[in-house]
Short mmCIF file of C-alpha atoms in Angstrom, two decimals:
data_model
loop_
_atom_site.label_atom_id
_atom_site.label_comp_id
_atom_site.label_asym_id
_atom_site.label_seq_id
_atom_site.Cartn_x
_atom_site.Cartn_y
_atom_site.Cartn_z
CA MET A 1 25.71 -27.79 41.49
CA SER A 2 26.61 -27.63 38.03
CA SER A 3 24.86 -25.80 35.13
CA PRO A 4 22.97 -28.18 32.77
CA GLU A 5 24.27 -28.71 29.26
CA ILE A 6 21.97 -27.52 26.45
CA ALA A 7 21.60 -30.89 24.66
CA SER A 8 20.13 -29.65 21.42
CA LEU A 9 18.81 -26.58 19.80
CA SER A 10 16.61 -26.33 16.57
CA TRP A 11 14.00 -23.79 15.43
CA GLY A 12 11.41 -23.68 18.19
CA GLN A 13 12.81 -26.47 20.30
CA MET A 14 15.51 -26.74 22.85
CA LYS A 15 16.46 -29.74 25.08
CA VAL A 16 18.36 -29.58 28.32
CA LYS A 17 20.49 -32.62 29.38
CA GLY A 18 18.68 -34.55 32.15
CA CYS A 19 15.33 -32.88 31.48
CA SER A 20 12.48 -34.65 29.60
CA THR A 21 10.76 -31.32 28.64
CA THR A 22 11.25 -29.91 25.21
CA TYR A 23 11.22 -26.02 25.46
CA LYS A 24 10.49 -23.29 22.98
CA ASP A 25 12.30 -20.58 25.13
CA CYS A 26 14.06 -21.64 28.30
CA LYS A 27 15.91 -20.48 31.32
CA VAL A 28 18.76 -22.52 32.86
CA TRP A 29 20.87 -22.15 36.07
CA PRO A 30 23.07 -24.30 38.07
CA GLY A 31 20.89 -27.31 39.02
CA GLY A 32 17.81 -26.55 36.89
CA SER A 33 15.83 -25.31 34.00
CA ARG A 34 12.39 -24.28 33.12
CA THR A 35 10.35 -22.78 30.38
CA TRP A 36 10.67 -19.17 29.64
CA ASP A 37 7.12 -17.89 29.31
CA TRP A 38 7.20 -14.33 28.18
CA ARG A 39 3.56 -13.79 29.39
CA GLU A 40 4.61 -13.98 32.99
CA THR A 41 6.44 -10.45 32.54
CA GLY A 42 4.76 -9.00 29.36
CA THR A 43 7.95 -9.45 27.32
CA ASN A 44 7.88 -8.86 23.55
CA HIS A 45 10.63 -8.75 20.90
CA SER A 46 10.84 -5.06 21.56
CA PRO A 47 11.84 -3.55 23.95
CA GLY A 48 12.90 -7.12 24.74
CA VAL A 49 14.39 -8.84 27.80
CA GLN A 50 13.34 -7.07 31.03
CA PRO A 51 15.18 -7.43 34.41
CA ALA A 52 12.05 -9.21 35.61
CA ASP A 53 12.75 -11.97 33.18
CA LEU A 54 16.18 -12.62 34.67
CA GLU A 55 15.50 -12.30 38.40
CA GLU A 56 14.93 -15.93 38.79
CA VAL A 57 18.15 -16.92 37.43
CA VAL A 58 20.02 -14.11 39.11
CA LYS A 59 18.70 -15.37 42.53
CA LYS A 60 20.30 -18.76 41.71
CA GLY A 61 23.64 -17.21 42.35
CA VAL A 62 25.00 -17.01 38.75
CA LYS A 63 28.40 -15.24 38.05
CA THR A 64 27.61 -15.06 34.21
CA LEU A 65 24.39 -14.90 32.34
CA VAL A 66 24.03 -15.68 28.68
CA ILE A 67 21.13 -14.27 26.75
CA GLY A 68 20.16 -15.77 23.45
CA ARG A 69 18.41 -13.17 21.24
CA GLY A 70 16.75 -15.73 18.80
CA MET A 71 17.87 -17.28 15.53
CA SER A 72 17.57 -13.94 13.64
CA GLU A 73 18.34 -11.86 16.63
CA ALA A 74 14.70 -10.46 16.72
CA LEU A 75 14.73 -10.30 20.43
CA GLN A 76 16.09 -7.03 21.87
CA VAL A 77 18.10 -6.63 25.05
CA PRO A 78 17.79 -2.97 26.31
CA PRO A 79 20.84 -1.21 28.00
CA SER A 80 18.81 -1.02 31.23
CA THR A 81 18.60 -4.83 31.30
CA VAL A 82 22.55 -5.11 30.92
CA ASP A 83 22.85 -2.54 33.53
CA TYR A 84 20.72 -4.40 35.94
CA LEU A 85 22.91 -7.48 35.53
CA LYS A 86 26.23 -5.53 36.05
CA LYS A 87 24.86 -3.77 39.08
CA ASN A 88 24.29 -7.20 40.53
CA GLY A 89 27.86 -8.22 39.76
CA ILE A 90 27.03 -10.62 36.84
CA ASP A 91 28.94 -10.78 33.57
CA VAL A 92 26.52 -10.77 30.59
CA VAL A 93 26.93 -12.23 27.30
CA VAL A 94 24.42 -11.39 24.49
CA LEU A 95 24.51 -13.42 21.25
CA GLN A 96 22.38 -14.99 18.60
CA THR A 97 20.84 -17.93 20.20
CA GLU A 98 23.04 -20.68 18.42
CA LYS A 99 26.15 -18.82 19.43
CA ALA A 100 24.84 -18.19 22.87
CA VAL A 101 24.10 -21.84 23.42
CA ALA A 102 27.55 -22.68 22.42
CA GLU A 103 28.98 -20.18 24.73
CA TYR A 104 26.74 -21.16 27.58
CA ASN A 105 27.86 -24.87 27.13
CA ALA A 106 31.47 -23.98 27.02
CA LEU A 107 31.15 -21.98 30.17
CA ALA A 108 29.17 -24.72 31.98
CA ALA A 109 31.68 -27.38 30.80
CA ARG A 110 34.43 -25.33 32.60
CA GLY A 111 32.32 -25.68 35.85
CA LEU A 112 31.42 -21.83 36.13
CA LYS A 113 28.30 -20.78 37.73
CA VAL A 114 26.45 -19.72 34.52
CA GLY A 115 22.78 -19.23 33.70
CA GLY A 116 20.94 -18.42 30.55
CA VAL A 117 17.82 -17.34 28.89
CA PHE A 118 17.31 -18.42 25.44
CA HIS A 119 14.72 -17.62 22.62
CA SER A 120 14.76 -20.34 20.00
CA THR A 121 12.70 -18.72 17.25
CA CYS A 122 13.04 -15.56 15.34
#
């Protein structure tokens, strides 16, 4: 199963190829995607992305996970979250969201088992 391409990104809106939903923030993995609802884990810009935000994508068997920190990189990614991924044998890439989407799409196009979590505003 391949990782779906991020078809478009603009402030507050993301589209995933093959999915009719427009996301504000989203999670993607080989074979699927869904909205990333920060309320599920109590996530805020600081301290930022928590391991609980990533568990669902990790369980899909990804080898690389790309994190988009927002258009202005307001979303933090604490060292404990990076450590969580590395302890699970997953390569992690943390970038500004436009760069993160480009990196994710490049990895997906190569057929790699890549997942992502993307914040599309600040």
